[in-house]
Amino acid sequence: MRFLIIVNGILERATVYLLATEGSLIVQRAGLLNLGIEGFFAIAALVAYAVAVYSGNIVLAFIAAAVSALAFNMIFTVLTVHLRLNHIVSGLAVSMLGLGLSYSLGVSLVGIPLPSSISMPIVNVLGLELDPMILMSIIVAVLLWYLLYRTKLGYQIRIVGENPHVADRLGVPIDKVRYIATAIEGVLVGLGAAYYSLVVIPEWSTGVTLGKGWLAIALAMFSLWHPIYAIGGSYLIACSDSLARVLPLLGVPVSPYLLYALPYVLTIAALSIVSYVEIKKKRLGIPTALAKVYSREERARKYT
Amino acid sequence: MSPVKIVVKRREKLSRKVKALYTAVAILVSFLIAAPIVAALGINPILFYKYLIVGSFAPYSIPLTIINLIPVALCCISAIVSFRAGLWNIGQDGQYIMGAVFLLWIASLIPNVPPPLSYVLVVILGGIAGGAWCLICGVLRAYTEANEAVTTLMMLYIASSILNYLCYGPWRSSIGFPETFPLPQNYQLPNIGPITSAIIALAVLTFLAWLILDRTRLGLEMSILAEGTRVIDYIGLRYRRLICIVMFLSGFYAGAAGSLYLSYAAKFLEPGFIAYYGFSGIIAAWLCELKVEYSILASLLLAALYSSSYTMQATLNIPSYMIDALEGLLLICILLVHFFTRYRVEIRFISSSSKSSRK
């Protein structure tokens, strides 16, 4: 029984990571390094929780979270795509605004439990009782793979991330493609954040989402920017995450505080290996133009 | 085609005065946008503005502002050092923690170092630990090209896990609270009157940073590095080594911020030791346009926000995260200034006749 609870915990956390990672992955593929994800993850988690508490409708909560994340992410998109500002600093600004807003406005929700009407329906797949979101996150991964590698839009997203100047010559509407990518990111991260605050945690406290958004960025890199590999990456990190809670329960003398660092250590190690393999001329998925500001008129200035 | 066409053009360099004016307007605008958010929390915005000023620049608040100024200004310089070289060290808070942790560890091993020397040790030990923590990301960036913005952020979470581990685990000395033993007396920087003597360390370190960045060969090489590693290669410089030096130096300042803060203000470590001065430092760095000579002025504004947030928490019961939102708004407004001082936006109305002629 205890084993099932642990497995369920891993599945739930992996779902959050997977949705957020898929979101981050698609904008990175379009050449945007969106550090603002931390901010709108927090915003969406709060909106989902607030809507759930006041309306008692779980579907409404998920929709509200996706819409709010989408809207909030547009700040980043305007700053980087139209105003050609630095991705990292713009992302940090959006993050700070999002974290600040969600934790100061969310103070009134601390300690308020979710109404009993908020629970996920259960579907029976091959004798296993699963949450539909767990299945949906995997379907999303497959759909994104199809989108990236089998459709025109996916091709456009990849070439914009690879070399926006070439994309421009080919007539790809760069700004529009980047908008679509950030919109997809907003919706996916919003759903992941809602699932996190409504199902995984399910309570609201200050600082509850800290680090989750930024971990998704690293996870996308860890997964070689490939939607299918992201499934493996998310489940691996979710497993290491659950070690921190499970090992002390089993009486293993390891400090949980050190185990909390494990996902981050793994991510740094993997990111380094992946980047190293990439510079040894093995083609992986790294978007070459990641975090580079694109400005049509200033070609000579940006590429040396 | 829509009848309105927006054209963005690069503009001529603006004078320093105009830029300063734009920046001042941006700061004011960000404070004005905060009003409805404060009102949403059920607090009178007028009171909010009152405490914003009283809480930071009233005579009795100034020492508190100075206490916050030192770590913000040092993190600001840390950000300037790495941003100037086109490297994105954004994990100042992690280096800040490691600086303090390392100082506390070494100081507990050799608690009897006589004062003037121990004060120097505070800066150096903290700086070395912060520098080493950042150097890990520097080495990874130089030799494997792992994105340093992401790795420094990840290292921040690892550092905060270490801090929590030490506070709840081996270094815990109080039963009630997760607090460590205090820093030995010899390492605690004294106050000069109401103001901490760490301000001298800040002045010296700021001057050194200015010297390195604006008056040495290393500073010049750093600005070339920002143009891309290929340029450095053409000139014949070893860019990998340069990346490592820059990251160490950047981490050094953030680490020194942590050890100094431990030495003059915190005295012992606790999970709340991480106060996110690093992110404020990044905003300050952007506010002063990566110029060391203005860094203290820019940091003063952020430090004032910190100290007024304490007052507001106590008097108006405003959550401390409100200040983060305000800082985020401030940074967005500064970024907008950067756009509008670099580019000119023209709105052209396309008349229907020209529209038809195009067809």
XYZ file of C-alpha atoms in Angstrom:
663
model
C 0.000 0.000 0.000
C 2.802 2.341 0.969
C 4.522 1.415 -2.274
C 1.470 2.476 -4.271
C 1.397 5.833 -2.518
C 5.057 6.402 -3.414
C 4.461 5.447 -7.047
C 1.454 7.714 -7.191
C 3.543 10.555 -5.769
C 6.162 10.048 -8.458
C 3.532 9.965 -11.205
C 1.900 13.165 -9.959
C 5.155 15.098 -9.645
C 6.401 13.831 -12.976
C 3.194 15.123 -14.560
C 3.874 18.620 -13.264
C 7.478 18.491 -14.425
C 6.521 17.045 -17.782
C 3.913 19.703 -18.575
C 6.212 22.541 -17.524
C 9.179 20.999 -19.360
C 7.236 20.562 -22.583
C 6.252 24.217 -22.332
C 9.772 25.415 -21.745
C 11.079 23.087 -24.430
C 8.944 24.556 -27.161
C 9.949 28.174 -26.466
C 13.590 27.188 -26.229
C 13.215 25.493 -29.581
C 11.989 28.843 -30.884
C 15.168 30.455 -29.526
C 13.734 32.124 -26.438
C 15.249 31.456 -23.021
C 12.273 32.249 -20.823
C 13.353 32.555 -17.197
C 9.959 34.124 -16.479
C 8.492 30.626 -16.200
C 9.111 30.714 -12.435
C 6.854 33.744 -12.198
C 3.878 32.559 -14.187
C 4.114 29.082 -12.680
C 3.473 30.754 -9.315
C 0.721 32.967 -10.760
C -1.056 30.018 -12.383
C -0.749 27.898 -9.236
C -2.319 30.685 -7.185
C -5.082 31.409 -9.714
C -5.976 27.713 -9.874
C -6.109 27.478 -6.101
C -8.132 30.662 -5.699
C -10.640 29.688 -8.387
C -10.947 26.211 -6.892
C -11.594 27.609 -3.423
C -14.160 30.173 -4.540
C -15.955 28.275 -7.304
C -15.395 24.663 -6.298
C -15.081 23.728 -9.965
C -11.894 21.924 -10.927
C -12.263 22.367 -14.686
C -12.758 26.090 -14.256
C -9.644 26.210 -12.065
C -7.517 24.547 -14.726
C -8.842 26.837 -17.457
C -8.262 29.940 -15.347
C -4.703 28.830 -14.580
C -3.914 28.255 -18.255
C -5.370 31.614 -19.271
C -3.556 33.538 -16.539
C -0.221 31.900 -17.343
C -0.749 32.634 -21.030
C -1.546 36.282 -20.328
C 1.360 36.712 -17.933
C 3.787 35.105 -20.345
C 2.894 37.747 -22.907
C 4.837 40.309 -20.849
C 7.991 38.338 -21.542
C 7.106 37.911 -25.199
C 6.538 41.612 -25.733
C 9.788 42.496 -23.943
C 11.959 40.075 -25.894
C 10.301 39.748 -29.285
C 9.108 43.288 -29.909
C 11.344 45.337 -27.675
C 14.424 43.199 -28.391
C 15.482 43.183 -24.760
C 17.802 40.711 -23.122
C 16.062 37.389 -22.512
C 17.683 36.648 -19.170
C 16.993 39.991 -17.534
C 13.457 40.185 -18.977
C 12.782 36.693 -17.672
C 14.067 37.571 -14.218
C 11.842 40.657 -14.160
C 8.753 38.616 -15.075
C 9.709 36.007 -12.479
C 10.082 38.537 -9.710
C 6.821 40.226 -10.585
C 5.021 36.878 -10.712
C 6.487 35.529 -7.484
C 5.891 38.816 -5.699
C 2.287 39.115 -6.857
C 1.307 35.529 -6.213
C 2.799 35.278 -2.736
C 1.607 38.671 -1.554
C -1.924 38.317 -2.969
C -1.998 34.663 -1.913
C -1.506 35.409 1.780
C -5.273 35.347 2.344
C -5.448 31.781 0.991
C -2.839 30.336 3.337
C -4.457 27.699 5.522
C -7.740 27.616 3.603
C -8.346 24.019 2.483
C -9.755 23.087 -0.909
C -13.458 22.327 -1.018
C -14.261 18.611 -1.092
C -15.724 18.924 -4.607
C -12.156 19.395 -5.904
C -10.872 15.970 -6.799
C -9.553 14.484 -9.990
C -11.726 11.943 -11.799
C -10.119 8.539 -12.194
C -9.846 6.539 -15.395
C -9.124 2.860 -15.505
C -6.357 1.965 -17.927
C -5.313 -1.703 -18.194
C -6.399 -2.341 -14.622
C -4.533 0.683 -13.252
C -6.479 3.527 -11.741
C -4.967 6.653 -13.185
C -5.540 10.336 -13.054
C -6.468 11.700 -16.534
C -3.843 14.459 -16.233
C -1.074 11.864 -15.979
C -2.215 10.378 -19.263
C -2.801 13.780 -20.792
C 0.732 14.935 -20.068
C 2.115 11.976 -22.001
C -0.308 12.579 -24.863
C 0.843 16.216 -24.871
C 4.456 15.055 -25.200
C 3.591 12.905 -28.207
C 1.530 15.697 -29.770
C 4.381 18.135 -29.334
C 6.758 15.692 -30.966
C 4.342 15.496 -33.893
C 4.051 19.267 -33.963
C 7.815 19.851 -33.927
C 8.884 17.196 -36.393
C 5.911 16.568 -38.626
C 4.202 19.895 -39.223
C 5.081 23.124 -40.970
C 4.724 25.112 -37.757
C 7.150 22.784 -36.003
C 9.650 23.197 -38.789
C 9.246 26.955 -38.524
C 9.737 26.869 -34.756
C 12.920 24.858 -35.129
C 14.422 27.044 -37.822
C 13.607 30.223 -35.891
C 15.507 28.786 -32.934
C 18.327 27.624 -35.142
C 18.932 30.750 -37.162
C 16.341 33.522 -37.255
C 18.155 35.293 -40.098
C 17.827 32.304 -42.360
C 14.253 31.874 -41.202
C 13.550 35.456 -42.151
C 14.977 34.918 -45.638
C 12.776 31.878 -46.025
C 9.779 34.020 -45.227
C 9.017 32.552 -41.828
C 7.033 35.071 -39.744
C 9.468 35.042 -36.804
C 7.478 37.137 -34.352
C 4.308 35.172 -35.010
C 6.057 31.818 -34.575
C 7.595 32.976 -31.306
C 4.222 34.212 -30.099
C 2.660 30.847 -30.827
C 5.492 29.072 -29.020
C 5.147 31.227 -25.898
C 1.369 30.826 -26.002
C 1.753 27.035 -26.006
C 4.239 27.364 -23.174
C 1.849 29.501 -21.148
C -0.999 27.012 -21.479
C 1.119 23.946 -20.676
C 2.913 25.520 -17.729
C -0.404 26.877 -16.457
C -1.950 23.398 -16.517
C 1.110 21.942 -14.794
C 1.041 24.631 -12.116
C -2.683 24.112 -11.520
C -2.123 20.379 -11.162
C 0.680 21.120 -8.724
C -1.319 23.343 -6.385
C -4.614 21.408 -6.665
C -3.508 17.785 -6.713
C 0.143 17.345 -5.801
C 0.381 19.688 -2.816
C -2.999 20.402 -2.339
C -2.743 23.472 -0.146
C -1.441 27.001 -0.498
C 1.507 28.299 1.449
C 4.054 31.019 0.810
C 6.960 29.878 -1.326
C 5.287 26.633 -2.309
C 6.276 26.705 -5.975
C 9.807 28.061 -5.575
C 12.291 26.520 -7.979
C 9.776 24.437 -9.933
C 9.672 26.720 -12.968
C 13.410 27.087 -13.330
C 13.856 23.376 -12.936
C 11.664 22.950 -16.024
C 14.055 25.050 -18.110
C 16.967 22.867 -17.075
C 14.884 19.738 -17.655
C 14.179 20.812 -21.219
C 17.916 21.116 -21.786
C 18.485 17.843 -19.931
C 16.052 16.174 -22.348
C 17.996 17.429 -25.365
C 15.062 19.663 -26.338
C 13.181 16.569 -27.484
C 9.525 16.181 -26.398
C 9.732 12.386 -26.058
C 12.991 12.372 -24.096
C 11.377 14.913 -21.780
C 9.096 12.119 -20.513
C 12.153 10.190 -19.330
C 13.799 13.287 -17.885
C 10.708 14.329 -15.946
C 10.162 10.864 -14.494
C 13.829 10.573 -13.520
C 13.776 13.897 -11.684
C 10.431 13.040 -10.063
C 11.983 9.794 -8.779
C 14.982 11.604 -7.331
C 12.577 14.148 -5.867
C 10.585 11.452 -4.096
C 13.754 9.890 -2.680
C 13.998 12.928 -0.420
C 10.667 12.047 1.146
C 10.882 8.261 1.016
C 14.391 7.492 2.291
C 13.952 9.131 5.721
C 10.645 7.224 6.122
C 12.456 3.960 5.446
C 14.977 4.807 8.140
C 17.919 5.503 5.829
C 20.204 7.976 7.649
C 20.331 10.639 4.939
C 19.321 14.230 5.520
C 16.269 15.097 3.392
C 17.643 18.613 3.037
C 20.623 17.325 1.084
C 18.414 15.084 -1.042
C 16.360 18.114 -2.094
C 19.471 19.252 -3.957
C 19.696 16.006 -5.920
C 17.503 17.016 -8.908
C 19.572 20.162 -9.340
C 22.882 18.293 -9.147
C 21.651 15.751 -11.694
C 20.462 18.522 -13.979
C 23.777 20.381 -13.902
C 25.690 17.166 -14.587
C 23.429 16.180 -17.463
C 23.393 19.664 -18.930
C 27.189 19.739 -18.959
C 27.447 16.350 -20.623
C 24.824 17.225 -23.195
C 26.474 20.539 -24.042
C 29.866 18.867 -24.263
C 28.607 16.229 -26.681
C 27.016 18.974 -28.721
C 30.255 20.931 -29.132
C 31.996 17.740 -30.193
C 29.911 18.105 -33.359
C 27.312 15.532 -32.586
C 24.063 17.085 -33.719
C 21.598 17.177 -30.868
C 18.670 19.521 -30.625
C 20.347 22.594 -29.147
C 18.703 25.698 -30.631
C 21.747 27.687 -31.745
C 20.062 31.046 -31.446
C 18.864 30.386 -27.872
C 18.729 33.581 -25.809
C 20.074 35.679 -28.689
C 18.103 38.798 -29.390
C 16.860 38.914 -32.951
C 16.601 42.210 -34.702
C 16.183 42.267 -38.439
C 18.074 45.503 -39.029
C 21.045 44.709 -36.851
C 22.473 41.576 -38.273
C 26.113 42.610 -38.142
C 25.913 43.668 -34.538
C 24.530 40.475 -33.145
C 26.439 37.795 -34.984
C 30.166 38.024 -34.929
C -2.503 45.302 -44.283
C -3.567 47.175 -41.235
C -3.864 50.935 -41.713
C -1.385 51.626 -38.900
C 2.196 50.579 -39.272
C 4.614 50.663 -36.369
C 8.246 51.128 -37.299
C 11.090 50.666 -34.844
C 14.307 52.480 -35.661
C 17.618 52.664 -33.911
C 18.256 56.135 -32.586
C 21.303 58.261 -32.047
C 22.993 58.085 -28.670
C 21.127 60.101 -26.088
C 22.889 62.412 -23.703
C 23.472 61.258 -20.151
C 21.011 63.833 -18.804
C 18.155 62.577 -20.952
C 18.893 59.001 -19.962
C 18.909 59.915 -16.273
C 15.564 61.640 -16.762
C 14.107 58.566 -18.480
C 15.351 56.370 -15.630
C 13.827 58.637 -13.008
C 10.498 58.536 -14.844
C 10.705 54.735 -15.009
C 11.239 54.489 -11.251
C 8.253 56.769 -10.609
C 6.045 54.882 -13.047
C 6.846 51.544 -11.443
C 5.908 52.962 -8.034
C 2.647 54.316 -9.468
C 1.700 50.941 -10.962
C 2.185 49.449 -7.498
C -0.726 51.506 -6.123
C -3.574 49.332 -7.470
C -1.775 46.163 -6.325
C -1.424 47.568 -2.823
C -5.071 48.604 -2.921
C -5.973 45.029 -3.904
C -4.382 43.895 -0.637
C -6.773 46.216 1.165
C -4.181 48.827 2.111
C -4.354 52.549 1.532
C -1.777 53.370 -1.191
C -1.031 56.760 0.414
C 0.093 55.001 3.593
C 2.131 52.641 1.433
C 4.028 55.521 -0.154
C 4.450 57.202 3.215
C 6.093 54.150 4.746
C 8.124 53.592 1.596
C 9.896 56.885 2.290
C 9.768 56.918 6.080
C 10.874 53.307 6.320
C 14.018 53.910 4.329
C 15.225 57.486 4.648
C 13.918 58.749 8.004
C 16.863 59.335 10.366
C 16.152 56.208 12.415
C 15.798 54.067 9.283
C 19.088 55.054 7.685
C 21.234 52.510 9.597
C 18.866 49.769 8.434
C 19.101 51.006 4.858
C 22.901 50.900 5.097
C 22.765 47.352 6.479
C 20.830 46.324 3.376
C 22.899 48.490 1.059
C 26.125 46.529 1.537
C 24.963 43.106 0.266
C 22.860 44.660 -2.507
C 25.754 46.804 -3.731
C 28.224 43.903 -3.645
C 25.781 41.632 -5.511
C 25.267 44.499 -7.955
C 29.008 44.628 -8.638
C 29.052 40.847 -8.943
C 26.372 41.119 -11.618
C 28.189 43.991 -13.353
C 31.417 41.974 -13.533
C 29.785 39.007 -15.224
C 27.299 40.934 -17.413
C 30.090 43.159 -18.765
C 31.831 40.033 -20.003
C 28.625 38.757 -21.587
C 28.355 36.014 -18.984
C 25.132 35.593 -17.063
C 25.849 34.798 -13.469
C 22.395 35.109 -11.912
C 23.010 32.836 -8.921
C 24.454 35.539 -6.644
C 22.268 34.321 -3.796
C 23.892 30.899 -3.892
C 27.371 32.388 -3.759
C 26.188 34.686 -0.973
C 25.140 31.647 1.082
C 28.360 29.765 0.406
C 30.465 32.788 1.398
C 28.722 32.969 4.759
C 28.802 29.191 5.313
C 32.526 28.975 4.578
C 33.321 31.929 6.827
C 31.357 30.416 9.719
C 33.121 27.080 9.257
C 36.669 28.468 9.137
C 35.996 30.983 11.900
C 34.772 28.221 14.188
C 38.012 26.327 13.549
C 40.278 29.330 14.266
C 38.208 31.616 16.519
C 41.144 33.485 18.094
C 42.503 35.462 15.145
C 43.140 39.062 16.358
C 40.646 41.668 15.062
C 42.196 43.654 12.205
C 43.340 40.449 10.537
C 40.062 38.642 11.206
C 38.115 41.452 9.506
C 40.193 41.017 6.384
C 39.629 37.278 6.618
C 35.859 37.864 6.622
C 36.027 39.382 3.155
C 38.640 37.015 1.764
C 37.197 33.741 3.062
C 33.682 34.641 1.945
C 34.951 35.866 -1.378
C 36.962 32.738 -2.069
C 34.034 30.456 -1.227
C 31.611 32.474 -3.366
C 34.168 32.643 -6.156
C 34.781 28.902 -6.041
C 31.021 28.210 -6.075
C 30.637 30.399 -9.157
C 33.808 29.034 -10.704
C 32.164 25.592 -10.933
C 29.676 27.105 -13.386
C 32.505 29.041 -15.031
C 34.504 25.884 -15.680
C 31.425 24.100 -16.993
C 30.708 27.038 -19.278
C 34.303 27.255 -20.503
C 34.909 23.578 -21.149
C 31.482 22.085 -21.860
C 29.514 25.213 -22.862
C 26.768 24.472 -20.353
C 24.572 27.559 -20.185
C 25.836 29.505 -17.167
C 22.550 31.321 -16.557
C 20.862 27.991 -15.905
C 23.679 26.356 -13.963
C 24.178 29.338 -11.638
C 20.452 29.267 -10.882
C 20.605 25.542 -10.136
C 23.632 26.099 -7.893
C 21.524 28.586 -5.944
C 19.109 25.805 -4.998
C 21.958 23.470 -4.117
C 23.466 26.160 -1.871
C 20.155 26.759 -0.152
C 19.774 22.991 0.426
C 23.208 22.993 2.055
C 22.181 25.939 4.219
C 19.011 24.143 5.336
C 20.937 20.958 5.980
C 23.459 22.742 8.208
C 20.803 24.702 10.083
C 18.590 21.684 10.783
C 21.450 19.207 11.069
C 25.059 19.267 12.285
C 25.377 22.983 13.040
C 22.087 23.382 14.883
C 22.685 24.821 18.327
C 19.246 25.871 19.483
C 16.462 23.410 20.233
C 13.611 25.728 19.372
C 14.822 27.274 16.137
C 16.912 25.951 13.252
C 19.798 28.269 14.046
C 23.527 27.634 14.002
C 26.093 28.654 16.606
C 27.104 32.338 16.370
C 30.147 33.662 14.550
C 33.116 34.051 16.975
C 33.300 37.513 18.509
C 36.612 38.385 16.820
C 35.032 38.097 13.390
C 32.062 40.339 14.105
C 32.564 43.714 12.462
C 31.904 46.540 14.952
C 29.706 49.581 14.404
C 31.100 53.065 13.991
C 28.468 55.141 15.745
C 25.104 53.900 14.461
C 26.524 52.683 11.157
C 28.338 49.435 10.537
C 32.037 49.526 9.710
C 31.412 47.131 6.811
C 30.716 50.276 4.804
C 34.511 50.707 4.618
C 34.851 47.236 3.097
C 32.151 48.172 0.581
C 34.001 51.355 -0.385
C 37.297 49.504 -0.852
C 35.728 46.663 -2.831
C 33.788 49.047 -5.053
C 36.937 51.022 -5.789
C 38.816 47.813 -6.636
C 36.036 46.733 -8.978
C 36.126 50.078 -10.751
C 39.894 49.800 -11.045
C 39.744 46.292 -12.504
C 36.876 46.932 -14.885
C 37.757 50.369 -16.178
C 41.495 50.732 -15.747
C 43.119 47.356 -16.411
C 43.812 45.073 -19.308
C 41.567 42.428 -17.735
C 38.616 44.822 -17.843
C 39.226 45.465 -21.508
C 39.525 41.763 -22.262
C 36.238 41.214 -20.471
C 34.427 43.683 -22.675
C 35.890 41.972 -25.728
C 34.687 38.633 -24.383
C 31.168 40.085 -24.431
C 31.464 40.388 -28.212
C 31.753 36.623 -28.487
C 34.338 33.950 -27.848
C 35.351 33.895 -31.491
C 36.647 37.464 -31.342
C 38.761 36.587 -28.315
C 40.124 33.633 -30.247
C 41.142 35.814 -33.202
C 43.040 38.170 -30.926
C 44.840 35.190 -29.482
C 43.548 35.350 -25.935
C 42.699 32.217 -24.023
C 38.988 32.729 -23.643
C 38.398 29.667 -21.477
C 40.768 30.987 -18.847
C 39.182 34.421 -19.146
C 35.685 32.988 -18.559
C 36.965 31.268 -15.420
C 38.581 34.466 -14.117
C 35.431 36.511 -14.719
C 33.187 33.957 -13.039
C 35.525 33.703 -10.042
C 35.647 37.468 -9.674
C 31.886 37.740 -9.999
C 31.380 35.024 -7.396
C 33.971 36.657 -5.148
C 31.855 39.793 -4.758
C 28.664 37.857 -4.082
C 30.463 35.594 -1.593
C 31.972 38.599 0.184
C 28.461 40.050 0.420
C 27.337 36.932 2.291
C 30.284 36.738 4.672
C 30.107 40.458 5.448
C 26.374 40.262 6.110
C 26.949 37.325 8.443
C 29.694 39.256 10.180
C 27.980 42.603 10.828
C 24.280 41.801 10.829
C 23.133 38.176 10.988
C 25.831 36.775 13.380
C 24.499 33.222 12.901
C 22.953 31.245 10.044
C 19.310 30.238 9.725
C 17.196 29.117 6.740
C 15.954 32.697 6.392
C 19.520 33.933 5.882
C 18.905 33.914 2.139
C 17.261 37.277 1.603
C 17.463 37.372 -2.212
C 19.840 40.321 -2.245
C 21.268 38.811 -5.423
C 18.174 39.503 -7.504
C 18.064 43.053 -6.184
C 21.714 43.357 -7.130
C 20.879 42.335 -10.696
C 18.187 45.020 -10.876
C 20.624 47.579 -9.489
C 23.202 46.527 -12.082
C 20.675 47.119 -14.830
C 19.620 50.416 -13.256
C 23.180 51.784 -13.282
C 23.758 50.504 -16.834
C 26.640 48.275 -15.694
C 28.723 51.216 -14.528
C 30.537 50.576 -11.256
C 30.711 54.266 -10.374
C 26.904 54.499 -10.172
C 26.399 51.075 -8.591
C 26.115 52.323 -5.019
C 23.546 54.945 -5.979
C 21.429 52.348 -7.774
C 21.817 49.863 -4.930
C 20.697 52.505 -2.468
C 17.253 52.555 -4.083
C 16.928 48.764 -3.809
C 18.268 48.782 -0.247
C 15.702 51.441 0.622
C 12.967 49.134 -0.690
C 14.273 46.364 1.565
C 14.353 48.440 4.714
C 10.939 49.967 4.051
C 9.566 46.463 3.527
C 10.454 45.669 7.155
C 8.620 48.762 8.346
C 5.614 48.019 6.169
C 5.453 44.435 7.352
C 5.420 45.630 10.938
C 3.015 48.552 10.578
C 0.745 47.826 7.608
C 1.043 44.033 7.660
C 2.078 44.036 3.995
C 3.606 40.679 3.037
C 7.318 40.988 2.296
C 6.750 39.485 -1.151
C 5.040 42.740 -2.134
C 8.507 44.252 -2.433
C 9.509 41.518 -4.899
C 6.565 42.467 -7.069
C 7.623 46.091 -6.879
C 11.197 45.130 -7.788
C 9.920 43.132 -10.757
C 7.864 46.111 -11.929
C 10.874 48.363 -11.462
C 13.034 46.075 -13.580
C 10.408 45.909 -16.334
C 10.224 49.713 -16.368
C 14.025 50.001 -16.511
C 14.041 47.546 -19.398
C 11.474 49.693 -21.189
C 13.774 52.676 -20.725
C 16.562 50.663 -22.322
C 14.340 50.067 -25.295
C 13.169 53.636 -25.652
C 16.641 55.103 -25.293
C 17.986 52.792 -27.978
C 15.123 52.816 -30.408
C 12.604 55.264 -31.754
C 9.098 54.087 -32.421
C 7.283 55.666 -35.315
C 3.624 55.122 -35.956
C 2.755 55.614 -39.566
C -0.798 55.879 -40.799
C -1.114 54.377 -44.219
C -3.748 56.259 -46.152
C -6.223 54.297 -48.218
C -4.819 55.700 -51.494
C -1.326 54.329 -50.884
C -2.895 51.093 -49.775
C -4.686 50.702 -53.058
C -1.623 51.730 -55.056
C 0.317 48.942 -53.425
C -2.174 46.456 -54.735
